[in-house]
mmCIF file of C-alpha atoms in Angstrom:
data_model
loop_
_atom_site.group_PDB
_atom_site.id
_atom_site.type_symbol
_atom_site.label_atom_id
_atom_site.label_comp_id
_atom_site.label_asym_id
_atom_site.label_seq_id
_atom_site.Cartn_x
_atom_site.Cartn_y
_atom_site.Cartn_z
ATOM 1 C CA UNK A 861 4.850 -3.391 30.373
ATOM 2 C CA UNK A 862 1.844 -1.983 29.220
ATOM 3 C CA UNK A 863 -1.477 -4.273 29.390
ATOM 4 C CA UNK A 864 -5.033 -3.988 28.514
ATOM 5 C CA UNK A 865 -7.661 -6.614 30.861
ATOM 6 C CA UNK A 866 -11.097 -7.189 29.424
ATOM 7 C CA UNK A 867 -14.258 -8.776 30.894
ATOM 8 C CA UNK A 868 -14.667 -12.667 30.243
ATOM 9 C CA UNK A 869 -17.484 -13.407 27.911
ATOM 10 C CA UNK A 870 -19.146 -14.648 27.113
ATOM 11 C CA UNK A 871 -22.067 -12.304 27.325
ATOM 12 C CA UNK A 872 -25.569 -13.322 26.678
ATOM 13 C CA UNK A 873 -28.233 -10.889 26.339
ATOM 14 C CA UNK A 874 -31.706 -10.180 24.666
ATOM 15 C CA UNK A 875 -32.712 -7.300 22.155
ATOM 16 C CA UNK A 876 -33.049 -4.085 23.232
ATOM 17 C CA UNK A 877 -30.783 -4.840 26.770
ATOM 18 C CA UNK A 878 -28.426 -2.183 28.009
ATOM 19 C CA UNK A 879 -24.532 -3.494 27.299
ATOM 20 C CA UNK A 880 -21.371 -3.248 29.193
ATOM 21 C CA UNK A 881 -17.970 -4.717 28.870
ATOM 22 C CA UNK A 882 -15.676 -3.234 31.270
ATOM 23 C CA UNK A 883 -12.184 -2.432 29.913
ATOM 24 C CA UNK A 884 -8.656 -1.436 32.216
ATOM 25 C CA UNK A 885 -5.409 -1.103 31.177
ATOM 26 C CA UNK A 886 -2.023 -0.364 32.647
ATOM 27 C CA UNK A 887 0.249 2.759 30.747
ATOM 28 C CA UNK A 888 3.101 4.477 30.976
ATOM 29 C CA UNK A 889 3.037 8.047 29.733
ATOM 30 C CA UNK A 890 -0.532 8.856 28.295
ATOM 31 C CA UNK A 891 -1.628 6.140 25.368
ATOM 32 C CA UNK A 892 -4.636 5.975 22.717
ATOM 33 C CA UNK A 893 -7.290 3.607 23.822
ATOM 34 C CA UNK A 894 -9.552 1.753 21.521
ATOM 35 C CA UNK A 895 -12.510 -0.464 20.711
ATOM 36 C CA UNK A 896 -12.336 -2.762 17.431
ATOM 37 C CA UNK A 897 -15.175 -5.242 16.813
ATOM 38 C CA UNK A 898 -15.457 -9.077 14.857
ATOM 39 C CA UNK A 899 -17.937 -9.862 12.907
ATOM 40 C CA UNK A 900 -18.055 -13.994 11.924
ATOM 41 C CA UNK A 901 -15.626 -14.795 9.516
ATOM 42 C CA UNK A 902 -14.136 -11.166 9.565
ATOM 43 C CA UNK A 903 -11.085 -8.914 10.274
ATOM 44 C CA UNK A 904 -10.964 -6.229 12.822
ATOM 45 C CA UNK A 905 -13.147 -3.049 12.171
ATOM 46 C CA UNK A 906 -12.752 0.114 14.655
ATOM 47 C CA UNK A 907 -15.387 0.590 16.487
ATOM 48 C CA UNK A 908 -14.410 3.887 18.730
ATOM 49 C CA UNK A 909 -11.606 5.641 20.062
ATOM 50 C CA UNK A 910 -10.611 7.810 22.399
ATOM 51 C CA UNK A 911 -7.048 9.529 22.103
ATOM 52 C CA UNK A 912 -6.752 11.743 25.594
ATOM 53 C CA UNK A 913 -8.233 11.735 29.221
ATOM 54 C CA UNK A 914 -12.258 12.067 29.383
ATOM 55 C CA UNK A 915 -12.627 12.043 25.323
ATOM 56 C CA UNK A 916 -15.283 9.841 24.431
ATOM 57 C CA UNK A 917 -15.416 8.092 21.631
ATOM 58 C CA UNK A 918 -18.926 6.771 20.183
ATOM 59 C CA UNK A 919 -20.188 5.451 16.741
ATOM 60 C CA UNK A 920 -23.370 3.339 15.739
ATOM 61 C CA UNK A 921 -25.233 3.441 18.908
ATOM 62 C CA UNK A 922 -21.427 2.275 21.304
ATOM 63 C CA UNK A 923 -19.909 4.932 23.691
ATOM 64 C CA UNK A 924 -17.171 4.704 26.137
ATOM 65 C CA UNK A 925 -15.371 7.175 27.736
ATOM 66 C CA UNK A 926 -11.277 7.663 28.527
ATOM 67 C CA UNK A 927 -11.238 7.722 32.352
ATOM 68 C CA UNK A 928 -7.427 8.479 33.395
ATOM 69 C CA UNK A 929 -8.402 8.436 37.229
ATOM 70 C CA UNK A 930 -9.532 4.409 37.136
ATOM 71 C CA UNK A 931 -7.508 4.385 34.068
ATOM 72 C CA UNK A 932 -10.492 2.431 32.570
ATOM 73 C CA UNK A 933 -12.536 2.398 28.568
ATOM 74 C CA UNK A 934 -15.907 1.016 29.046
ATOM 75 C CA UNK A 935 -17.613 0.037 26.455
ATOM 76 C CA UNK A 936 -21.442 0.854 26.576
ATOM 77 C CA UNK A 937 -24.840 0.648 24.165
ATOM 78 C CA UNK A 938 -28.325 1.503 25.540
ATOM 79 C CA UNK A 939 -29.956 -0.976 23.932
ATOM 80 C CA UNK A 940 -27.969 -3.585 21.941
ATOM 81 C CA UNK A 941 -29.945 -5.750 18.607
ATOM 82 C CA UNK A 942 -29.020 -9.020 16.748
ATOM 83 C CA UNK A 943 -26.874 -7.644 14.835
ATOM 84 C CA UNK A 944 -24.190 -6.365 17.021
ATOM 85 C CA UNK A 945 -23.379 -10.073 18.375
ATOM 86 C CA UNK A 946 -19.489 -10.098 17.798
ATOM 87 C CA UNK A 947 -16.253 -10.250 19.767
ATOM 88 C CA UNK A 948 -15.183 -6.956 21.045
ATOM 89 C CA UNK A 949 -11.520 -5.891 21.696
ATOM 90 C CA UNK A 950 -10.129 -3.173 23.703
ATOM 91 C CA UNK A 951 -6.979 -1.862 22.694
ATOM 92 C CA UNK A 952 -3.958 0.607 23.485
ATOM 93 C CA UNK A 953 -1.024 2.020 22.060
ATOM 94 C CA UNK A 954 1.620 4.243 23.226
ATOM 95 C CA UNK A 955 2.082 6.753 20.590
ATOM 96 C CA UNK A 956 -0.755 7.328 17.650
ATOM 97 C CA UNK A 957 -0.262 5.015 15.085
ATOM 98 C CA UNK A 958 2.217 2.320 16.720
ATOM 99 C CA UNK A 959 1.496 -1.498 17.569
ATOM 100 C CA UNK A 960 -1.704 -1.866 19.583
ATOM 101 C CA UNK A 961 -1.819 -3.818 23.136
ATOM 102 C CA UNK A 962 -5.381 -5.929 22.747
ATOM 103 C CA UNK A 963 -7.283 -7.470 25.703
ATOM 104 C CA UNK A 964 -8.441 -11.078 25.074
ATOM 105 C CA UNK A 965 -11.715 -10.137 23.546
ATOM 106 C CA UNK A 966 -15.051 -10.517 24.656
ATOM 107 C CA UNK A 967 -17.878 -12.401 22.933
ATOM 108 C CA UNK A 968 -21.274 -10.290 22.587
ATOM 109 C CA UNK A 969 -24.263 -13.069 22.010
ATOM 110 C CA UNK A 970 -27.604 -11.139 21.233
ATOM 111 C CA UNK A 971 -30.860 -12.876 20.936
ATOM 112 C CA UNK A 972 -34.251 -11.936 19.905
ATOM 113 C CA UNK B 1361 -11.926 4.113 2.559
ATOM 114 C CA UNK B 1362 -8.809 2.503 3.270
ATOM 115 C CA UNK B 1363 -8.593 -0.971 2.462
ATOM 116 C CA UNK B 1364 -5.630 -3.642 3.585
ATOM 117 C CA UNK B 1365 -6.146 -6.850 1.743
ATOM 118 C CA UNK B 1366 -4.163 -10.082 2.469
ATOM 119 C CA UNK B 1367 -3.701 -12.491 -0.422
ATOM 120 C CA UNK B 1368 -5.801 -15.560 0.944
ATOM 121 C CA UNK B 1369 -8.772 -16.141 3.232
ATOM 122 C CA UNK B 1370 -7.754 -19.927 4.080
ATOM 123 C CA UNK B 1371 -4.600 -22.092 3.854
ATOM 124 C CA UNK B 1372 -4.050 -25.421 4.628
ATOM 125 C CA UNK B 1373 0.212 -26.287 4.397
ATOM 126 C CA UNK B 1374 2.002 -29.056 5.649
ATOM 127 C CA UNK B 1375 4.535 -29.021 8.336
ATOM 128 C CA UNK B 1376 8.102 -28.161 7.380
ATOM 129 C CA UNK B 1377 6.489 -26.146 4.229
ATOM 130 C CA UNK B 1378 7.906 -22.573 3.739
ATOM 131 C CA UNK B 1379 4.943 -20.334 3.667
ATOM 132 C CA UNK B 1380 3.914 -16.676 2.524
ATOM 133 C CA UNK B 1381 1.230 -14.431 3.639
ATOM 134 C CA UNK B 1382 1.017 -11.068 2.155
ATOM 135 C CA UNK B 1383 -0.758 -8.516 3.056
ATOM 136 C CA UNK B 1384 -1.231 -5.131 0.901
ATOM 137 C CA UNK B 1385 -2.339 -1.425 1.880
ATOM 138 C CA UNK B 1386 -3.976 0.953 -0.521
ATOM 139 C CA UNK B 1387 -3.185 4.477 2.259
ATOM 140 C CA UNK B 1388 0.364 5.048 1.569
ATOM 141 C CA UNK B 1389 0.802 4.082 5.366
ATOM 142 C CA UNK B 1390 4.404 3.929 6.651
ATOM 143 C CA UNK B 1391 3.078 1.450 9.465
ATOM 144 C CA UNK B 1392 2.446 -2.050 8.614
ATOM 145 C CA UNK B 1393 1.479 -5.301 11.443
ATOM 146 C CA UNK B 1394 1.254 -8.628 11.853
ATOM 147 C CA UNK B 1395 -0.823 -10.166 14.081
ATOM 148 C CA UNK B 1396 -1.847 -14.025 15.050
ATOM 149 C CA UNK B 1397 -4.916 -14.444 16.760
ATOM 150 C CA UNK B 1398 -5.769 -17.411 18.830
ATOM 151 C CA UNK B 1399 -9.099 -18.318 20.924
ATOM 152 C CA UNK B 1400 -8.705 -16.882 24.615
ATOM 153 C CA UNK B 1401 -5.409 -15.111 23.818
ATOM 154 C CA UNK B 1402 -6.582 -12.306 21.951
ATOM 155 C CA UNK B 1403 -3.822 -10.744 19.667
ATOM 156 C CA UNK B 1404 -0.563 -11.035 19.718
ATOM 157 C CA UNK B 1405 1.855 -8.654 17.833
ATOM 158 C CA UNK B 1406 4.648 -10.905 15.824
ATOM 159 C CA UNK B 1407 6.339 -7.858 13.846
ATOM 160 C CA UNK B 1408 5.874 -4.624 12.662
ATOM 161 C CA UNK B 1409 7.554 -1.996 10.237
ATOM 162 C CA UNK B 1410 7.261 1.927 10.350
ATOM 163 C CA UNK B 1411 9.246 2.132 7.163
ATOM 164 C CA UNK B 1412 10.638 0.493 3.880
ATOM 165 C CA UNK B 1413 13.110 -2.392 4.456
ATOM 166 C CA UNK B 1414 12.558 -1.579 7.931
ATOM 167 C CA UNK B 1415 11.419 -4.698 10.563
ATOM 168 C CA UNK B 1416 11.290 -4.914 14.357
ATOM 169 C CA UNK B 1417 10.448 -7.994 16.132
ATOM 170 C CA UNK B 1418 7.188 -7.954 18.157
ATOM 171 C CA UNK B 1419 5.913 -9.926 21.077
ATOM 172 C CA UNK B 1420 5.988 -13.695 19.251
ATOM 173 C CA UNK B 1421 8.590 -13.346 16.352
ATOM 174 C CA UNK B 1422 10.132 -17.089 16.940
ATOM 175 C CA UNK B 1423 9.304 -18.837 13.921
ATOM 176 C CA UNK B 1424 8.143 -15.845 11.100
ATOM 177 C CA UNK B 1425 10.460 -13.565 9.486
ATOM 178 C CA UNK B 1426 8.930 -11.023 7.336
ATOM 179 C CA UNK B 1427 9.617 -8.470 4.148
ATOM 180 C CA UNK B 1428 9.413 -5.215 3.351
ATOM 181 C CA UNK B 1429 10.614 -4.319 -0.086
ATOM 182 C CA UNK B 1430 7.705 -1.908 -1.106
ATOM 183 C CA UNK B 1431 5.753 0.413 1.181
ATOM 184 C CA UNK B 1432 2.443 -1.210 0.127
ATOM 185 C CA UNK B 1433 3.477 -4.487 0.857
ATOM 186 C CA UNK B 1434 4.368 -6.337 4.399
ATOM 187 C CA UNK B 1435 5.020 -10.397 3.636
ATOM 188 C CA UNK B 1436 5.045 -12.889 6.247
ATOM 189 C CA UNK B 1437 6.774 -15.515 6.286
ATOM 190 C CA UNK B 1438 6.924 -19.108 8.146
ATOM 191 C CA UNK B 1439 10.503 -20.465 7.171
ATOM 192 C CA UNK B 1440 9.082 -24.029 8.383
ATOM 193 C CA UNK B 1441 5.574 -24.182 8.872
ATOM 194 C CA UNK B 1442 4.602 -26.177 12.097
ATOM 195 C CA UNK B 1443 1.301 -27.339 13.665
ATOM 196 C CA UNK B 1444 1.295 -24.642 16.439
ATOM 197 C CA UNK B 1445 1.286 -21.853 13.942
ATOM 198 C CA UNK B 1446 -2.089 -22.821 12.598
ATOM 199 C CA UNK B 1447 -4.003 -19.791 13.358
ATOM 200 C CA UNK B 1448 -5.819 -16.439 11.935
ATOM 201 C CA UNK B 1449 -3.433 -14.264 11.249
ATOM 202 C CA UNK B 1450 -3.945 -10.480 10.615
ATOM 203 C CA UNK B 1451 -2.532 -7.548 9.020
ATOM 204 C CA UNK B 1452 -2.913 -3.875 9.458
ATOM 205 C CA UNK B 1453 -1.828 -0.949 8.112
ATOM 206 C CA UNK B 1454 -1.941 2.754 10.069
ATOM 207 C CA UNK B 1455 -1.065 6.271 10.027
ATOM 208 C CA UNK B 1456 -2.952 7.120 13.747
ATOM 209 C CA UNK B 1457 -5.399 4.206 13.605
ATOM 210 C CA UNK B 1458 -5.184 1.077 12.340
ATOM 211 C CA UNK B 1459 -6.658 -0.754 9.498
ATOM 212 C CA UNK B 1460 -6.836 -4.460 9.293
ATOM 213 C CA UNK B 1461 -7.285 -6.906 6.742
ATOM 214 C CA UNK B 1462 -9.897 -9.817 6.925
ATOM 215 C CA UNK B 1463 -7.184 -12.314 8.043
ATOM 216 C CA UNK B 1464 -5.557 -15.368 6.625
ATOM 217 C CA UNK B 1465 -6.918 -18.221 8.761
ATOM 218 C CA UNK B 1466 -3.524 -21.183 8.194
ATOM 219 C CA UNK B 1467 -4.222 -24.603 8.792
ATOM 220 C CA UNK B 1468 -0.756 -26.555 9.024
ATOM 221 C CA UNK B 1469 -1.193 -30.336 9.185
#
Protein backbone atom coordinates (compact mmCIF):
# COMPACT_ATOMS: atom_id res chain seq x y z
CA UNK A 1 0.00 0.00 0.00
CA UNK A 2 0.83 3.41 -0.23
CA UNK A 3 3.50 4.86 2.43
CA UNK A 4 5.09 8.07 3.22
CA UNK A 5 9.00 7.69 5.21
CA UNK A 6 10.24 10.78 6.96
CA UNK A 7 13.65 11.68 8.46
CA UNK A 8 14.11 10.80 12.30
CA UNK A 9 14.32 13.86 14.42
CA UNK A 10 15.02 15.03 16.18
CA UNK A 11 16.65 18.00 14.56
CA UNK A 12 18.61 20.53 16.43
CA UNK A 13 19.64 23.65 14.89
CA UNK A 14 20.52 27.41 15.59
CA UNK A 15 18.79 30.66 14.16
CA UNK A 16 19.25 31.60 10.91
CA UNK A 17 20.55 27.69 9.78
CA UNK A 18 19.49 26.33 6.44
CA UNK A 19 16.68 23.32 7.12
CA UNK A 20 16.01 20.05 5.54
CA UNK A 21 13.83 17.14 6.32
CA UNK A 22 13.88 14.72 3.60
CA UNK A 23 10.47 13.20 2.70
CA UNK A 24 9.74 9.73 0.22
CA UNK A 25 6.81 8.04 -0.33
CA UNK A 26 5.59 5.03 -2.23
CA UNK A 27 2.17 5.63 -4.77
CA UNK A 28 0.20 4.08 -6.98
CA UNK A 29 -1.31 6.22 -9.70
CA UNK A 30 -0.22 9.96 -9.17
CA UNK A 31 -1.22 11.29 -5.38
CA UNK A 32 -1.22 14.89 -3.61
CA UNK A 33 1.73 15.31 -1.37
CA UNK A 34 1.80 17.50 1.63
CA UNK A 35 3.49 19.25 4.53
CA UNK A 36 1.34 20.00 7.83
CA UNK A 37 3.15 21.45 10.87
CA UNK A 38 2.55 21.21 15.14
CA UNK A 39 2.83 23.80 17.09
CA UNK A 40 2.90 22.78 21.21
CA UNK A 41 -0.32 21.99 22.38
CA UNK A 42 -1.88 22.30 18.79
CA UNK A 43 -3.71 20.55 15.88
CA UNK A 44 -2.36 20.13 12.46
CA UNK A 45 -2.00 23.36 10.27
CA UNK A 46 -0.96 22.97 6.39
CA UNK A 47 2.02 24.10 5.78
CA UNK A 48 2.48 23.46 1.75
CA UNK A 49 1.36 21.35 -0.90
CA UNK A 50 2.07 20.20 -3.95
CA UNK A 51 -0.74 18.42 -6.10
CA UNK A 52 1.28 17.17 -9.49
CA UNK A 53 4.93 16.28 -10.59
CA UNK A 54 7.59 19.29 -10.15
CA UNK A 55 4.81 21.77 -8.49
CA UNK A 56 6.24 23.34 -5.63
CA UNK A 57 4.55 24.28 -2.95
CA UNK A 58 5.97 27.14 -0.51
CA UNK A 59 4.45 29.43 2.26
CA UNK A 60 6.13 31.49 5.18
CA UNK A 61 9.67 31.17 4.24
CA UNK A 62 9.20 26.59 3.61
CA UNK A 63 9.54 25.22 0.00
CA UNK A 64 9.63 21.77 -1.28
CA UNK A 65 9.23 20.55 -4.48
CA UNK A 66 7.09 17.29 -6.04
CA UNK A 67 9.90 15.19 -7.58
CA UNK A 68 8.09 12.11 -9.42
CA UNK A 69 11.57 10.72 -10.66
CA UNK A 70 12.94 10.01 -6.77
CA UNK A 71 9.36 10.18 -5.97
CA UNK A 72 10.51 12.43 -3.04
CA UNK A 73 8.85 16.11 -1.06
CA UNK A 74 11.63 17.79 0.67
CA UNK A 75 10.97 20.08 2.89
CA UNK A 76 13.39 23.16 2.87
CA UNK A 77 13.82 26.90 4.66
CA UNK A 78 16.94 29.06 4.05
CA UNK A 79 17.23 30.16 7.23
CA UNK A 80 14.92 28.75 9.95
CA UNK A 81 14.10 31.17 13.58
CA UNK A 82 12.69 30.21 17.06
CA UNK A 83 9.64 30.22 16.12
CA UNK A 84 9.31 27.55 13.60
CA UNK A 85 10.45 24.74 16.26
CA UNK A 86 7.51 22.17 15.73
CA UNK A 87 6.92 18.65 14.46
CA UNK A 88 6.60 18.47 10.79
CA UNK A 89 4.54 15.83 8.85
CA UNK A 90 4.66 14.78 5.35
CA UNK A 91 1.65 13.53 3.93
CA UNK A 92 -0.15 11.85 0.80
CA UNK A 93 -3.34 11.02 -0.51
CA UNK A 94 -4.57 9.31 -3.49
CA UNK A 95 -7.27 11.41 -4.83
CA UNK A 96 -7.73 15.33 -3.65
CA UNK A 97 -9.55 15.45 -0.68
CA UNK A 98 -9.46 11.66 0.63
CA UNK A 99 -7.69 10.22 3.89
CA UNK A 100 -4.07 11.34 4.08
CA UNK A 101 -1.01 8.71 4.50
CA UNK A 102 1.37 10.71 7.26
CA UNK A 103 5.06 9.89 7.89
CA UNK A 104 5.97 9.66 11.61
CA UNK A 105 6.78 13.28 12.00
CA UNK A 106 9.83 14.99 12.58
CA UNK A 107 10.70 17.27 15.51
CA UNK A 108 12.26 20.80 14.41
CA UNK A 109 14.25 22.22 17.73
CA UNK A 110 15.48 25.87 16.96
CA UNK A 111 17.67 27.75 19.29
CA UNK A 112 18.92 31.19 19.51
CA UNK B 1 -11.19 30.55 7.27
CA UNK B 2 -12.39 27.22 7.83
CA UNK B 3 -12.52 26.13 11.23
CA UNK B 4 -13.13 22.27 12.62
CA UNK B 5 -13.60 22.39 16.32
CA UNK B 6 -13.78 19.25 18.56
CA UNK B 7 -15.80 19.53 21.75
CA UNK B 8 -12.90 19.12 24.41
CA UNK B 9 -9.18 19.83 24.64
CA UNK B 10 -8.54 17.12 27.53
CA UNK B 11 -10.36 14.05 28.94
CA UNK B 12 -9.56 11.91 31.53
CA UNK B 13 -12.32 8.55 31.55
CA UNK B 14 -12.06 5.44 33.21
CA UNK B 15 -11.70 2.12 31.64
CA UNK B 16 -14.86 0.35 30.52
CA UNK B 17 -16.52 4.06 30.24
CA UNK B 18 -18.43 4.70 26.93
CA UNK B 19 -16.96 7.81 25.53
CA UNK B 20 -17.79 10.64 22.87
CA UNK B 21 -15.62 12.90 20.96
CA UNK B 22 -17.18 15.20 18.54
CA UNK B 23 -15.81 17.03 16.24
CA UNK B 24 -17.70 19.90 14.12
CA UNK B 25 -16.91 21.65 10.62
CA UNK B 26 -18.05 25.11 9.73
CA UNK B 27 -17.11 24.41 5.32
CA UNK B 28 -20.02 22.39 4.37
CA UNK B 29 -17.30 19.61 3.69
CA UNK B 30 -18.64 16.19 2.62
CA UNK B 31 -15.26 14.65 4.03
CA UNK B 32 -14.87 14.19 7.64
CA UNK B 33 -11.58 12.07 9.67
CA UNK B 34 -10.54 10.70 12.56
CA UNK B 35 -7.28 10.40 13.50
CA UNK B 36 -5.22 9.10 16.81
CA UNK B 37 -1.89 10.27 17.14
CA UNK B 38 0.71 8.59 19.19
CA UNK B 39 4.58 9.54 19.87
CA UNK B 40 6.82 7.81 17.07
CA UNK B 41 3.79 6.51 15.13
CA UNK B 42 2.67 9.51 13.55
CA UNK B 43 -1.09 9.34 12.47
CA UNK B 44 -3.10 6.79 12.07
CA UNK B 45 -6.48 6.98 10.16
CA UNK B 46 -9.38 5.12 12.41
CA UNK B 47 -12.47 6.16 10.09
CA UNK B 48 -13.62 8.43 7.72
CA UNK B 49 -16.97 9.56 5.95
CA UNK B 50 -17.38 11.27 2.43
CA UNK B 51 -21.07 11.62 3.08
CA UNK B 52 -24.12 11.74 5.54
CA UNK B 53 -24.78 8.46 7.43
CA UNK B 54 -21.98 7.29 5.47
CA UNK B 55 -18.75 5.46 7.49
CA UNK B 56 -15.80 3.39 6.25
CA UNK B 57 -13.40 1.83 8.51
CA UNK B 58 -9.80 3.14 8.35
CA UNK B 59 -6.46 1.71 9.25
CA UNK B 60 -7.20 1.15 13.34
CA UNK B 61 -11.10 0.96 13.62
CA UNK B 62 -11.00 -1.98 16.46
CA UNK B 63 -12.41 -0.42 19.36
CA UNK B 64 -14.28 3.17 17.98
CA UNK B 65 -17.37 3.24 16.09
CA UNK B 66 -18.43 6.55 14.93
CA UNK B 67 -21.70 8.80 13.72
CA UNK B 68 -22.73 10.67 11.13
CA UNK B 69 -26.22 12.02 11.41
CA UNK B 70 -25.52 15.68 10.20
CA UNK B 71 -22.97 16.79 7.62
CA UNK B 72 -21.33 19.17 10.15
CA UNK B 73 -20.88 16.70 12.61
CA UNK B 74 -18.50 13.38 12.74
CA UNK B 75 -18.77 11.71 16.57
CA UNK B 76 -16.41 9.27 17.80
CA UNK B 77 -17.04 6.94 19.81
CA UNK B 78 -15.12 4.39 22.30
CA UNK B 79 -17.92 1.74 23.19
CA UNK B 80 -15.47 0.72 26.22
CA UNK B 81 -12.82 2.98 26.87
CA UNK B 82 -9.45 1.14 27.62
CA UNK B 83 -5.95 2.26 28.72
CA UNK B 84 -4.35 1.82 25.22
CA UNK B 85 -6.69 4.29 23.67
CA UNK B 86 -5.35 7.14 25.73
CA UNK B 87 -4.08 9.33 23.09
CA UNK B 88 -4.55 12.78 20.98
CA UNK B 89 -6.98 12.25 18.81
CA UNK B 90 -7.79 14.48 15.74
CA UNK B 91 -10.40 15.47 13.43
CA UNK B 92 -10.47 16.96 10.03
CA UNK B 93 -12.68 18.06 7.69
CA UNK B 94 -11.80 18.54 3.62
CA UNK B 95 -13.02 19.31 0.30
CA UNK B 96 -9.18 19.00 -1.53
CA UNK B 97 -7.20 19.73 1.64
CA UNK B 98 -7.73 19.03 4.91
CA UNK B 99 -8.57 20.94 7.94
CA UNK B 100 -7.96 19.72 11.40
CA UNK B 101 -9.14 20.47 14.67
CA UNK B 102 -6.81 21.15 17.75
CA UNK B 103 -7.29 17.55 19.03
CA UNK B 104 -8.86 15.91 22.00
CA UNK B 105 -5.89 14.62 24.02
CA UNK B 106 -7.98 11.25 26.23
CA UNK B 107 -6.49 10.08 29.23
CA UNK B 108 -8.21 6.63 30.21
CA UNK B 109 -7.15 5.36 33.64
Amino acid sequence: GDSVTQMEGPVTLSEEAFLTINCTYTATGYPSLFWYVQYPGEGLQLLLKATKADDKGSNKGFEATYRKETTSFHLEKGSVQVSDSAVYFCALSAKAGTALIFGKGTTLSVSS
Amino acid sequence: DVKVTQSSRYLVKRTGEKVFLECVQDMDHENMFWYRQDPGLGLRLIYFSYDVKMKEKGDIPEGYSVSREKKERFSLILESASTNQTSMYLCASSAETQYFGPGTRLLVL
